[in-house]
PDB file of C-alpha atoms and ligand atoms in Angstrom:
ATOM      1  CA  UNK A   1       0.047  -0.030   0.011  1.00 50.00           C
ATOM      2  CA  UNK A   2       1.007   3.358  -0.649  1.00 56.00           C
ATOM      3  CA  UNK A   3       0.503   6.135   1.777  1.00 55.00           C
ATOM      4  CA  UNK A   4       1.047   9.580   0.861  1.00 60.00           C
ATOM      5  CA  UNK A   5       3.867  10.971   2.982  1.00 61.00           C
ATOM      6  CA  UNK A   6       1.882  13.608   4.746  1.00 63.00           C
ATOM      7  CA  UNK A   7      -0.794  12.504   5.213  1.00 61.00           C
ATOM      8  CA  UNK A   8       0.588   9.302   7.512  1.00 66.00           C
ATOM      9  CA  UNK A   9       2.762  12.302   8.473  1.00 67.00           C
ATOM     10  CA  UNK A  10      -0.743  13.601   9.536  1.00 73.00           C
ATOM     11  CA  UNK A  11      -2.417  10.556  11.137  1.00 72.00           C
ATOM     12  CA  UNK A  12       0.910   9.701  13.279  1.00 70.00           C
ATOM     13  CA  UNK A  13       0.420  13.966  14.547  1.00 82.00           C
ATOM     14  CA  UNK A  14      -3.477  13.125  15.224  1.00 83.00           C
ATOM     15  CA  UNK A  15      -2.583  10.519  17.547  1.00 85.00           C
ATOM     16  CA  UNK A  16      -0.244  12.025  18.804  1.00 88.00           C
ATOM     17  CA  UNK A  17      -2.277  14.854  19.817  1.00 90.00           C
ATOM     18  CA  UNK A  18      -4.970  12.884  20.871  1.00 90.00           C
ATOM     19  CA  UNK A  19      -2.494  11.701  23.738  1.00 91.00           C
ATOM     20  CA  UNK A  20      -1.454  14.601  24.943  1.00 92.00           C
ATOM     21  CA  UNK A  21      -5.069  15.757  24.355  1.00 94.00           C
ATOM     22  CA  UNK A  22      -5.932  12.669  27.553  1.00 93.00           C
ATOM     23  CA  UNK A  23      -3.322  14.178  29.269  1.00 94.00           C
ATOM     24  CA  UNK A  24      -4.427  16.891  28.984  1.00 95.00           C
ATOM     25  CA  UNK A  25      -8.430  16.752  30.234  1.00 95.00           C
ATOM     26  CA  UNK A  26      -7.629  14.161  32.888  1.00 94.00           C
ATOM     27  CA  UNK A  27      -6.050  17.832  34.577  1.00 96.00           C
ATOM     28  CA  UNK A  28      -7.802  19.599  33.442  1.00 96.00           C
ATOM     29  CA  UNK A  29      -6.669  22.722  35.879  1.00 95.00           C
ATOM     30  CA  UNK A  30      -3.702  22.592  35.442  1.00 95.00           C
ATOM     31  CA  UNK A  31      -3.662  22.428  31.576  1.00 96.00           C
ATOM     32  CA  UNK A  32      -5.887  24.930  30.602  1.00 97.00           C
ATOM     33  CA  UNK A  33      -6.743  28.101  30.532  1.00 97.00           C
ATOM     34  CA  UNK A  34     -10.204  30.232  29.879  1.00 98.00           C
ATOM     35  CA  UNK A  35      -9.780  33.451  28.556  1.00 98.00           C
ATOM     36  CA  UNK A  36     -11.978  36.223  28.338  1.00 98.00           C
ATOM     37  CA  UNK A  37     -13.802  37.765  25.363  1.00 98.00           C
ATOM     38  CA  UNK A  38     -15.813  41.574  26.188  1.00 98.00           C
ATOM     39  CA  UNK A  39     -19.552  41.951  24.353  1.00 98.00           C
ATOM     40  CA  UNK A  40     -19.979  45.707  24.648  1.00 97.00           C
ATOM     41  CA  UNK A  41     -23.818  47.903  24.676  1.00 96.00           C
ATOM     42  CA  UNK A  42     -22.811  49.337  20.811  1.00 95.00           C
ATOM     43  CA  UNK A  43     -23.975  52.686  21.686  1.00 93.00           C
ATOM     44  CA  UNK A  44     -21.752  53.414  25.025  1.00 92.00           C
ATOM     45  CA  UNK A  45     -18.952  50.457  25.398  1.00 93.00           C
ATOM     46  CA  UNK A  46     -20.468  49.119  28.880  1.00 94.00           C
ATOM     47  CA  UNK A  47     -19.518  46.115  29.284  1.00 95.00           C
ATOM     48  CA  UNK A  48     -21.637  43.513  29.059  1.00 96.00           C
ATOM     49  CA  UNK A  49     -20.351  39.808  29.027  1.00 97.00           C
ATOM     50  CA  UNK A  50     -17.890  38.054  28.344  1.00 98.00           C
ATOM     51  CA  UNK A  51     -17.366  35.072  26.236  1.00 98.00           C
ATOM     52  CA  UNK A  52     -14.980  31.966  27.074  1.00 98.00           C
ATOM     53  CA  UNK A  53     -12.473  31.196  25.074  1.00 98.00           C
ATOM     54  CA  UNK A  54     -10.616  27.387  25.635  1.00 98.00           C
ATOM     55  CA  UNK A  55      -6.582  27.830  25.231  1.00 97.00           C
ATOM     56  CA  UNK A  56      -4.194  25.275  26.072  1.00 95.00           C
ATOM     57  CA  UNK A  57      -0.162  26.433  27.641  1.00 94.00           C
ATOM     58  CA  UNK A  58       1.786  24.366  25.866  1.00 91.00           C
ATOM     59  CA  UNK A  59       5.056  25.669  27.176  1.00 83.00           C
ATOM     60  CA  UNK A  60       6.751  29.034  28.453  1.00 79.00           C
ATOM     61  CA  UNK A  61       5.442  30.626  25.518  1.00 81.00           C
ATOM     62  CA  UNK A  62       3.482  28.796  22.417  1.00 88.00           C
ATOM     63  CA  UNK A  63      -0.092  28.337  23.199  1.00 90.00           C
ATOM     64  CA  UNK A  64      -2.194  26.484  21.594  1.00 93.00           C
ATOM     65  CA  UNK A  65      -5.328  27.722  20.085  1.00 95.00           C
ATOM     66  CA  UNK A  66      -8.773  25.890  20.019  1.00 96.00           C
ATOM     67  CA  UNK A  67      -9.008  25.583  16.265  1.00 95.00           C
ATOM     68  CA  UNK A  68      -6.320  23.309  16.414  1.00 93.00           C
ATOM     69  CA  UNK A  69      -7.859  20.859  19.044  1.00 95.00           C
ATOM     70  CA  UNK A  70     -11.089  21.257  19.418  1.00 96.00           C
ATOM     71  CA  UNK A  71     -11.977  19.698  15.839  1.00 94.00           C
ATOM     72  CA  UNK A  72      -9.777  16.983  17.635  1.00 93.00           C
ATOM     73  CA  UNK A  73     -11.821  16.695  21.132  1.00 95.00           C
ATOM     74  CA  UNK A  74     -14.832  16.837  19.349  1.00 95.00           C
ATOM     75  CA  UNK A  75     -13.890  14.047  16.838  1.00 93.00           C
ATOM     76  CA  UNK A  76     -12.434  11.890  19.728  1.00 93.00           C
ATOM     77  CA  UNK A  77     -15.500  12.557  22.343  1.00 95.00           C
ATOM     78  CA  UNK A  78     -12.738  14.208  24.258  1.00 96.00           C
ATOM     79  CA  UNK A  79     -14.579  16.921  23.627  1.00 97.00           C
ATOM     80  CA  UNK A  80     -17.537  16.270  26.580  1.00 97.00           C
ATOM     81  CA  UNK A  81     -15.219  15.982  29.360  1.00 97.00           C
ATOM     82  CA  UNK A  82     -13.719  19.111  28.521  1.00 98.00           C
ATOM     83  CA  UNK A  83     -17.150  21.123  27.965  1.00 98.00           C
ATOM     84  CA  UNK A  84     -18.082  20.163  31.330  1.00 98.00           C
ATOM     85  CA  UNK A  85     -14.488  21.296  32.694  1.00 98.00           C
ATOM     86  CA  UNK A  86     -15.119  24.906  29.917  1.00 98.00           C
ATOM     87  CA  UNK A  87     -18.710  25.809  31.665  1.00 98.00           C
ATOM     88  CA  UNK A  88     -18.131  24.751  35.393  1.00 98.00           C
ATOM     89  CA  UNK A  89     -15.132  27.023  35.049  1.00 98.00           C
ATOM     90  CA  UNK A  90     -16.343  29.614  33.423  1.00 98.00           C
ATOM     91  CA  UNK A  91     -19.445  29.602  35.570  1.00 98.00           C
ATOM     92  CA  UNK A  92     -16.290  30.253  38.826  1.00 98.00           C
ATOM     93  CA  UNK A  93     -14.783  33.019  37.318  1.00 98.00           C
ATOM     94  CA  UNK A  94     -17.959  34.445  36.908  1.00 97.00           C
ATOM     95  CA  UNK A  95     -18.993  33.739  39.986  1.00 96.00           C
ATOM     96  CA  UNK A  96     -15.834  36.073  40.839  1.00 96.00           C
ATOM     97  CA  UNK A  97     -16.700  38.940  38.914  1.00 95.00           C
ATOM     98  CA  UNK A  98     -20.062  39.163  40.786  1.00 93.00           C
ATOM     99  CA  UNK A  99     -18.339  39.234  43.859  1.00 92.00           C
ATOM    100  CA  UNK A 100     -16.063  41.762  42.427  1.00 90.00           C
ATOM    101  CA  UNK A 101     -19.386  43.755  41.604  1.00 88.00           C
ATOM    102  CA  UNK A 102     -22.094  43.649  44.476  1.00 78.00           C
ATOM    103  CA  UNK A 103     -25.137  41.556  43.665  1.00 66.00           C
ATOM    104  CA  UNK A 104     -26.721  43.134  40.682  1.00 66.00           C
ATOM    105  CA  UNK A 105     -30.357  42.128  42.293  1.00 61.00           C
ATOM    106  CA  UNK A 106     -32.632  45.459  43.542  1.00 61.00           C
ATOM    107  CA  UNK A 107     -29.692  48.258  41.837  1.00 68.00           C
ATOM    108  CA  UNK A 108     -31.663  47.606  38.438  1.00 70.00           C
ATOM    109  CA  UNK A 109     -28.549  46.782  37.108  1.00 75.00           C
ATOM    110  CA  UNK A 110     -27.896  43.691  34.726  1.00 81.00           C
ATOM    111  CA  UNK A 111     -26.362  40.946  35.427  1.00 88.00           C
ATOM    112  CA  UNK A 112     -22.600  40.644  34.347  1.00 94.00           C
ATOM    113  CA  UNK A 113     -23.148  37.501  31.448  1.00 97.00           C
ATOM    114  CA  UNK A 114     -20.850  34.392  30.461  1.00 98.00           C
ATOM    115  CA  UNK A 115     -20.527  33.126  27.444  1.00 98.00           C
ATOM    116  CA  UNK A 116     -20.179  29.287  26.818  1.00 98.00           C
ATOM    117  CA  UNK A 117     -19.399  28.159  24.299  1.00 98.00           C
ATOM    118  CA  UNK A 118     -20.778  24.443  23.975  1.00 98.00           C
ATOM    119  CA  UNK A 119     -19.977  21.822  20.195  1.00 97.00           C
ATOM    120  CA  UNK A 120     -23.292  19.695  19.348  1.00 94.00           C
ATOM    121  CA  UNK A 121     -21.105  16.902  20.190  1.00 95.00           C
ATOM    122  CA  UNK A 122     -21.442  17.558  23.692  1.00 96.00           C
ATOM    123  CA  UNK A 123     -25.086  18.418  23.320  1.00 96.00           C
ATOM    124  CA  UNK A 124     -26.652  15.148  21.675  1.00 94.00           C
ATOM    125  CA  UNK A 125     -25.162  13.309  24.649  1.00 95.00           C
ATOM    126  CA  UNK A 126     -28.383  12.187  26.919  1.00 94.00           C
ATOM    127  CA  UNK A 127     -26.341  13.432  30.159  1.00 96.00           C
ATOM    128  CA  UNK A 128     -26.128  17.161  28.252  1.00 97.00           C
ATOM    129  CA  UNK A 129     -28.467  18.920  30.560  1.00 98.00           C
ATOM    130  CA  UNK A 130     -27.598  17.358  34.067  1.00 98.00           C
ATOM    131  CA  UNK A 131     -24.607  18.155  33.778  1.00 98.00           C
ATOM    132  CA  UNK A 132     -25.216  21.950  32.723  1.00 98.00           C
ATOM    133  CA  UNK A 133     -28.107  21.538  36.059  1.00 97.00           C
ATOM    134  CA  UNK A 134     -25.763  19.966  38.484  1.00 97.00           C
ATOM    135  CA  UNK A 135     -23.038  22.794  37.506  1.00 97.00           C
ATOM    136  CA  UNK A 136     -26.300  26.066  37.521  1.00 96.00           C
ATOM    137  CA  UNK A 137     -26.920  24.392  40.353  1.00 95.00           C
ATOM    138  CA  UNK A 138     -24.162  24.138  43.169  1.00 95.00           C
ATOM    139  CA  UNK A 139     -23.191  28.074  42.059  1.00 96.00           C
ATOM    140  CA  UNK A 140     -24.064  30.772  43.713  1.00 94.00           C
ATOM    141  CA  UNK A 141     -24.393  32.465  40.046  1.00 95.00           C
ATOM    142  CA  UNK A 142     -27.359  35.526  39.892  1.00 93.00           C
ATOM    143  CA  UNK A 143     -30.281  33.810  37.340  1.00 93.00           C
ATOM    144  CA  UNK A 144     -29.753  34.456  33.291  1.00 93.00           C
ATOM    145  CA  UNK A 145     -26.744  35.114  33.855  1.00 96.00           C
ATOM    146  CA  UNK A 146     -25.389  32.025  32.121  1.00 98.00           C
ATOM    147  CA  UNK A 147     -25.603  32.341  27.630  1.00 98.00           C
ATOM    148  CA  UNK A 148     -25.168  28.770  25.919  1.00 98.00           C
ATOM    149  CA  UNK A 149     -23.234  29.027  22.934  1.00 98.00           C
ATOM    150  CA  UNK A 150     -25.006  26.841  20.050  1.00 96.00           C
ATOM    151  CA  UNK A 151     -24.190  26.069  16.488  1.00 91.00           C
ATOM    152  CA  UNK A 152     -26.756  25.727  13.799  1.00 88.00           C
ATOM    153  CA  UNK A 153     -25.493  22.010  14.130  1.00 87.00           C
ATOM    154  CA  UNK A 154     -27.141  21.722  16.529  1.00 87.00           C
ATOM    155  CA  UNK A 155     -30.902  22.904  15.194  1.00 85.00           C
ATOM    156  CA  UNK A 156     -31.172  21.093  12.480  1.00 84.00           C
ATOM    157  CA  UNK A 157     -30.974  18.168  13.931  1.00 78.00           C
ATOM    158  CA  UNK A 158     -35.283  19.111  15.077  1.00 76.00           C
ATOM    159  CA  UNK A 159     -36.174  15.878  16.934  1.00 83.00           C
ATOM    160  CA  UNK A 160     -38.505  16.098  20.738  1.00 89.00           C
ATOM    161  CA  UNK A 161     -35.208  16.077  22.394  1.00 90.00           C
ATOM    162  CA  UNK A 162     -33.502  19.288  21.293  1.00 92.00           C
ATOM    163  CA  UNK A 163     -36.743  20.576  21.690  1.00 92.00           C
ATOM    164  CA  UNK A 164     -37.586  19.325  25.664  1.00 94.00           C
ATOM    165  CA  UNK A 165     -33.736  20.112  26.350  1.00 95.00           C
ATOM    166  CA  UNK A 166     -33.387  23.484  25.288  1.00 95.00           C
ATOM    167  CA  UNK A 167     -37.148  24.107  26.989  1.00 95.00           C
ATOM    168  CA  UNK A 168     -35.543  21.828  29.815  1.00 97.00           C
ATOM    169  CA  UNK A 169     -32.456  25.285  30.041  1.00 97.00           C
ATOM    170  CA  UNK A 170     -34.333  28.172  28.959  1.00 97.00           C
ATOM    171  CA  UNK A 171     -36.662  26.518  33.013  1.00 96.00           C
ATOM    172  CA  UNK A 172     -33.168  26.652  34.793  1.00 97.00           C
ATOM    173  CA  UNK A 173     -32.913  31.479  34.053  1.00 96.00           C
ATOM    174  CA  UNK A 174     -30.068  29.614  31.152  1.00 98.00           C
ATOM    175  CA  UNK A 175     -30.119  32.175  27.521  1.00 97.00           C
ATOM    176  CA  UNK A 176     -29.774  30.073  24.286  1.00 97.00           C
ATOM    177  CA  UNK A 177     -26.975  32.117  21.952  1.00 97.00           C
ATOM    178  CA  UNK A 178     -26.856  31.499  17.642  1.00 95.00           C
ATOM    179  CA  UNK A 179     -23.293  31.473  16.669  1.00 95.00           C
ATOM    180  CA  UNK A 180     -22.090  31.778  13.777  1.00 93.00           C
ATOM    181  CA  UNK A 181     -24.707  32.688  12.488  1.00 92.00           C
ATOM    182  CA  UNK A 182     -25.097  33.057   8.403  1.00 85.00           C
ATOM    183  CA  UNK A 183     -22.958  30.762   7.224  1.00 84.00           C
ATOM    184  CA  UNK A 184     -23.980  26.449   7.581  1.00 76.00           C
ATOM    185  CA  UNK A 185     -27.642  26.577   6.436  1.00 74.00           C
ATOM    186  CA  UNK A 186     -29.220  29.128   8.379  1.00 70.00           C
ATOM    187  CA  UNK A 187     -32.788  30.153   9.241  1.00 78.00           C
ATOM    188  CA  UNK A 188     -34.506  32.322  10.586  1.00 81.00           C
ATOM    189  CA  UNK A 189     -37.734  29.960  11.253  1.00 83.00           C
ATOM    190  CA  UNK A 190     -35.210  28.361  14.360  1.00 86.00           C
ATOM    191  CA  UNK A 191     -35.970  31.899  16.156  1.00 87.00           C
ATOM    192  CA  UNK A 192     -39.690  30.634  15.871  1.00 86.00           C
ATOM    193  CA  UNK A 193     -39.418  26.626  16.457  1.00 88.00           C
ATOM    194  CA  UNK A 194     -36.600  26.889  19.529  1.00 92.00           C
ATOM    195  CA  UNK A 195     -36.236  29.438  22.313  1.00 93.00           C
ATOM    196  CA  UNK A 196     -33.738  31.009  20.581  1.00 95.00           C
ATOM    197  CA  UNK A 197     -32.686  34.352  23.322  1.00 95.00           C
ATOM    198  CA  UNK A 198     -29.410  35.553  21.315  1.00 96.00           C
ATOM    199  CA  UNK A 199     -28.485  35.818  17.786  1.00 96.00           C
ATOM    200  CA  UNK A 200     -24.477  35.759  17.101  1.00 96.00           C
ATOM    201  CA  UNK A 201     -23.981  37.687  13.567  1.00 95.00           C
ATOM    202  CA  UNK A 202     -20.483  35.797  12.123  1.00 95.00           C
ATOM    203  CA  UNK A 203     -17.527  38.383  11.229  1.00 96.00           C
ATOM    204  CA  UNK A 204     -17.816  37.130   7.540  1.00 94.00           C
ATOM    205  CA  UNK A 205     -21.052  39.679   7.277  1.00 94.00           C
ATOM    206  CA  UNK A 206     -19.209  42.590   9.618  1.00 96.00           C
ATOM    207  CA  UNK A 207     -16.103  42.557   7.424  1.00 95.00           C
ATOM    208  CA  UNK A 208     -18.136  43.646   4.322  1.00 91.00           C
ATOM    209  CA  UNK A 209     -19.735  45.606   6.227  1.00 93.00           C
ATOM    210  CA  UNK A 210     -18.271  49.590   5.585  1.00 89.00           C
ATOM    211  CA  UNK A 211     -17.641  48.393   2.351  1.00 92.00           C
ATOM    212  CA  UNK A 212     -20.986  46.564   0.277  1.00 92.00           C
ATOM    213  CA  UNK A 213     -24.419  47.904   0.069  1.00 93.00           C
ATOM    214  CA  UNK A 214     -25.596  44.258  -0.135  1.00 92.00           C
ATOM    215  CA  UNK A 215     -23.811  42.845   2.595  1.00 92.00           C
ATOM    216  CA  UNK A 216     -25.394  46.054   5.403  1.00 94.00           C
ATOM    217  CA  UNK A 217     -28.924  45.510   4.144  1.00 94.00           C
ATOM    218  CA  UNK A 218     -28.600  41.180   5.285  1.00 92.00           C
ATOM    219  CA  UNK A 219     -27.243  42.802   7.918  1.00 94.00           C
ATOM    220  CA  UNK A 220     -30.074  45.763   8.924  1.00 95.00           C
ATOM    221  CA  UNK A 221     -32.957  42.672   7.925  1.00 93.00           C
ATOM    222  CA  UNK A 222     -31.093  39.849  10.273  1.00 92.00           C
ATOM    223  CA  UNK A 223     -31.492  42.825  13.192  1.00 93.00           C
ATOM    224  CA  UNK A 224     -35.119  44.352  12.345  1.00 93.00           C
ATOM    225  CA  UNK A 225     -36.176  40.841  12.580  1.00 91.00           C
ATOM    226  CA  UNK A 226     -34.709  39.553  15.360  1.00 92.00           C
ATOM    227  CA  UNK A 227     -35.387  42.763  17.325  1.00 92.00           C
ATOM    228  CA  UNK A 228     -38.906  42.398  16.580  1.00 92.00           C
ATOM    229  CA  UNK A 229     -39.116  38.970  17.508  1.00 91.00           C
ATOM    230  CA  UNK A 230     -36.903  39.989  21.031  1.00 93.00           C
ATOM    231  CA  UNK A 231     -33.932  38.010  20.075  1.00 95.00           C
ATOM    232  CA  UNK A 232     -30.987  40.178  21.191  1.00 96.00           C
ATOM    233  CA  UNK A 233     -28.459  40.363  18.378  1.00 97.00           C
ATOM    234  CA  UNK A 234     -24.259  40.230  19.030  1.00 98.00           C
ATOM    235  CA  UNK A 235     -22.204  41.324  16.271  1.00 98.00           C
ATOM    236  CA  UNK A 236     -19.337  39.801  15.742  1.00 98.00           C
ATOM    237  CA  UNK A 237     -15.528  40.158  14.602  1.00 98.00           C
ATOM    238  CA  UNK A 238     -16.005  43.731  15.107  1.00 98.00           C
ATOM    239  CA  UNK A 239     -12.478  45.637  13.629  1.00 98.00           C
ATOM    240  CA  UNK A 240     -12.980  49.036  12.658  1.00 97.00           C
ATOM    241  CA  UNK A 241     -15.060  51.740  14.091  1.00 96.00           C
ATOM    242  CA  UNK A 242     -16.829  52.206  11.091  1.00 96.00           C
ATOM    243  CA  UNK A 243     -18.597  48.408  11.198  1.00 97.00           C
ATOM    244  CA  UNK A 244     -18.814  49.848  15.003  1.00 97.00           C
ATOM    245  CA  UNK A 245     -21.078  52.598  13.454  1.00 96.00           C
ATOM    246  CA  UNK A 246     -22.825  50.977  10.811  1.00 96.00           C
ATOM    247  CA  UNK A 247     -23.216  48.447  13.756  1.00 97.00           C
ATOM    248  CA  UNK A 248     -24.897  51.382  15.843  1.00 94.00           C
ATOM    249  CA  UNK A 249     -26.531  52.917  13.109  1.00 93.00           C
ATOM    250  CA  UNK A 250     -28.726  50.317  12.429  1.00 93.00           C
ATOM    251  CA  UNK A 251     -29.472  49.519  15.816  1.00 92.00           C
ATOM    252  CA  UNK A 252     -27.354  46.327  16.558  1.00 94.00           C
ATOM    253  CA  UNK A 253     -27.596  47.093  20.234  1.00 94.00           C
ATOM    254  CA  UNK A 254     -24.464  44.399  20.960  1.00 97.00           C
ATOM    255  CA  UNK A 255     -20.478  43.621  19.517  1.00 98.00           C
ATOM    256  CA  UNK A 256     -17.660  41.955  19.848  1.00 98.00           C
ATOM    257  CA  UNK A 257     -13.572  42.161  18.326  1.00 98.00           C
ATOM    258  CA  UNK A 258     -10.839  42.994  18.386  1.00 98.00           C
ATOM    259  CA  UNK A 259     -12.151  47.355  18.272  1.00 98.00           C
ATOM    260  CA  UNK A 260     -13.161  46.407  21.602  1.00 98.00           C
ATOM    261  CA  UNK A 261     -10.417  44.212  23.416  1.00 98.00           C
ATOM    262  CA  UNK A 262      -8.584  40.389  22.609  1.00 98.00           C
ATOM    263  CA  UNK A 263      -9.144  38.214  24.675  1.00 98.00           C
ATOM    264  CA  UNK A 264      -8.672  38.813  27.856  1.00 98.00           C
ATOM    265  CA  UNK A 265      -6.557  36.740  30.729  1.00 97.00           C
ATOM    266  CA  UNK A 266      -8.621  36.044  33.839  1.00 98.00           C
ATOM    267  CA  UNK A 267      -6.704  38.925  35.077  1.00 97.00           C
ATOM    268  CA  UNK A 268      -7.105  40.418  32.783  1.00 97.00           C
ATOM    269  CA  UNK A 269     -10.708  40.278  33.106  1.00 97.00           C
ATOM    270  CA  UNK A 270     -10.921  41.176  36.725  1.00 96.00           C
ATOM    271  CA  UNK A 271      -9.340  44.543  36.375  1.00 95.00           C
ATOM    272  CA  UNK A 272     -11.743  45.386  33.795  1.00 95.00           C
ATOM    273  CA  UNK A 273     -14.738  44.151  35.555  1.00 94.00           C
ATOM    274  CA  UNK A 274     -12.818  45.435  39.270  1.00 91.00           C
ATOM    275  CA  UNK A 275     -12.988  48.947  36.697  1.00 88.00           C
ATOM    276  CA  UNK A 276     -16.171  49.364  35.440  1.00 80.00           C
ATOM    277  CA  UNK A 277     -15.310  49.537  32.204  1.00 75.00           C
ATOM    278  CA  UNK A 278     -15.306  50.938  29.152  1.00 82.00           C
ATOM    279  CA  UNK A 279     -14.565  49.699  25.731  1.00 88.00           C
TER     280      UNK A 279
HETATM  281  P1  C2E B   1     -16.010  30.687  17.856  1.00 74.87           P
HETATM  282  O1  C2E B   1     -17.193  30.635  18.848  1.00 74.87           O
HETATM  283  O2  C2E B   1     -16.730  31.889  16.974  1.00 74.87           O
HETATM  284  O3  C2E B   1     -15.391  32.726  18.581  1.00 74.87           O
HETATM  285  C1  C2E B   1     -14.838  33.662  17.983  1.00 74.87           C
HETATM  286  C2  C2E B   1     -13.534  33.444  17.422  1.00 74.87           C
HETATM  287  O4  C2E B   1     -13.194  35.176  16.642  1.00 74.87           O
HETATM  288  C3  C2E B   1     -12.054  33.121  18.619  1.00 74.87           C
HETATM  289  O5  C2E B   1     -11.051  32.581  18.174  1.00 74.87           O
HETATM  290  C4  C2E B   1     -11.800  34.773  18.712  1.00 74.87           C
HETATM  291  O6  C2E B   1     -10.690  34.666  19.077  1.00 74.87           O
HETATM  292  C5  C2E B   1     -12.065  35.044  17.505  1.00 74.87           C
HETATM  293  N1  C2E B   1     -12.291  37.040  17.672  1.00 74.87           N
HETATM  294  C6  C2E B   1     -13.271  37.476  18.834  1.00 74.87           C
HETATM  295  N2  C2E B   1     -12.459  39.181  17.398  1.00 74.87           N
HETATM  296  C7  C2E B   1     -12.771  39.087  16.572  1.00 74.87           C
HETATM  297  C8  C2E B   1     -11.728  39.837  15.582  1.00 74.87           C
HETATM  298  O7  C2E B   1     -11.809  41.519  16.240  1.00 74.87           O
HETATM  299  N3  C2E B   1     -10.924  39.546  14.418  1.00 74.87           N
HETATM  300  C9  C2E B   1     -10.165  38.508  14.758  1.00 74.87           C
HETATM  301  N4  C2E B   1      -9.952  38.313  13.536  1.00 74.87           N
HETATM  302  N5  C2E B   1     -11.497  37.458  15.535  1.00 74.87           N
HETATM  303  C10 C2E B   1     -11.703  37.494  16.935  1.00 74.87           C
HETATM  304  P2  C2E B   1     -10.003  31.677  19.370  1.00 74.87           P
HETATM  305  O8  C2E B   1     -10.259  32.332  21.315  1.00 74.87           O
HETATM  306  O9  C2E B   1      -9.644  31.514  18.601  1.00 74.87           O
HETATM  307  O10 C2E B   1     -12.184  30.899  19.190  1.00 74.87           O
HETATM  308  C11 C2E B   1     -11.761  29.967  17.799  1.00 74.87           C
HETATM  309  C12 C2E B   1     -13.363  28.935  17.203  1.00 74.87           C
HETATM  310  O11 C2E B   1     -12.998  27.671  19.111  1.00 74.87           O
HETATM  311  C13 C2E B   1     -14.502  29.536  17.876  1.00 74.87           C
HETATM  312  O12 C2E B   1     -15.278  30.282  18.134  1.00 74.87           O
HETATM  313  C14 C2E B   1     -15.124  28.208  18.962  1.00 74.87           C
HETATM  314  O13 C2E B   1     -15.401  28.246  18.307  1.00 74.87           O
HETATM  315  C15 C2E B   1     -14.153  27.734  19.216  1.00 74.87           C
HETATM  316  N6  C2E B   1     -13.925  27.181  20.795  1.00 74.87           N
HETATM  317  C16 C2E B   1     -13.358  28.545  22.003  1.00 74.87           C
HETATM  318  N7  C2E B   1     -14.200  27.576  23.034  1.00 74.87           N
HETATM  319  C17 C2E B   1     -14.414  26.526  23.254  1.00 74.87           C
HETATM  320  C18 C2E B   1     -15.073  26.416  24.166  1.00 74.87           C
HETATM  321  O14 C2E B   1     -14.213  26.840  25.235  1.00 74.87           O
HETATM  322  N8  C2E B   1     -15.732  25.016  23.998  1.00 74.87           N
HETATM  323  C19 C2E B   1     -16.215  24.649  22.619  1.00 74.87           C
HETATM  324  N9  C2E B   1     -17.069  24.213  21.790  1.00 74.87           N
HETATM  325  N10 C2E B   1     -15.624  25.510  21.647  1.00 74.87           N
HETATM  326  C20 C2E B   1     -14.911  26.728  21.645  1.00 74.87           C
HETATM  327 CA1   CA B   2     -19.043  31.562  19.839  1.00 74.87          CA
HETATM  328 CA1   CA B   3     -18.896  32.762  17.051  1.00 74.87          CA
HETATM  329 CA1   CA B   4     -15.746  30.900  14.833  1.00 74.87          CA
END
């Protein structure tokens, strides 16, 4: 048999990465780190949420990024344990910010929200909702603070269990966001079929905003429909002020991107919360 040498090298590399990942997941707390990217109110730059993004530090200098290892973890199933760790770690960090800010209840201040990514593979596990419920019930996180970001691949599967699980998450006060909206098999009918609270418009739409009337019309249309349906919108990947201004002009309420902040280490995120920082 003739293997293409580079393909074979790729397979060996993947096998090694898999083993390496197994060891890391077993000691997740010391192997992985979460970084937090601010999500802001586009009208005033105020911090409204953090999105948890996992990192895998290798040695003093190298940091492995999720695009390199999340797909491997999804294929092997390791994402189930890794994802549970991410959720637990993020909720603990969210409790910390809550303490720093003081309780929002009674002050008319909405709680600082925490967005956590969930893979389709993880969501499909029979005990997914049980795992989430245990973590949330065992925490002091204010109701309404936690948002799970799901991709459209979860919603494509229109079976009754997906509906039941989503209803149960809603009953727990957990928000559901559709991530990367506009890529994949987007359908606005998801908004009426599922209890979606947030729609995240993919960066690829935001990129062309200032140069393409078509792109502008699309984003504006999505933002309008979402607003009418009572669904919040977050524009992803905002990198310049022109994009921010156009989004604010069309009434898109929330945004996220390097213009405001890169993902922050926990220490940096804590500092921002302490300062009640605007971005
Ligand atoms: P995502 O959920 O769409 O996250 C947004 C990604 O875009 C992040 O990359 C973020 O750092 C990056 N980003 C944010 N603003 C900008 C911008 O203005 N310009 C550009 N060019 N990029 C921006 P990151 O952290 O490398 O994560 C990549 C993907 O890995 C995520 O995409 C998500 O799909 C996945 N991921 C990350 N953490 C987790 C996790 O804990 N669980 C799961 N299941 N997936 C995760
Ligand atoms: Ca996301
Ligand atoms: Ca996204
Ligand atoms: Ca993405």
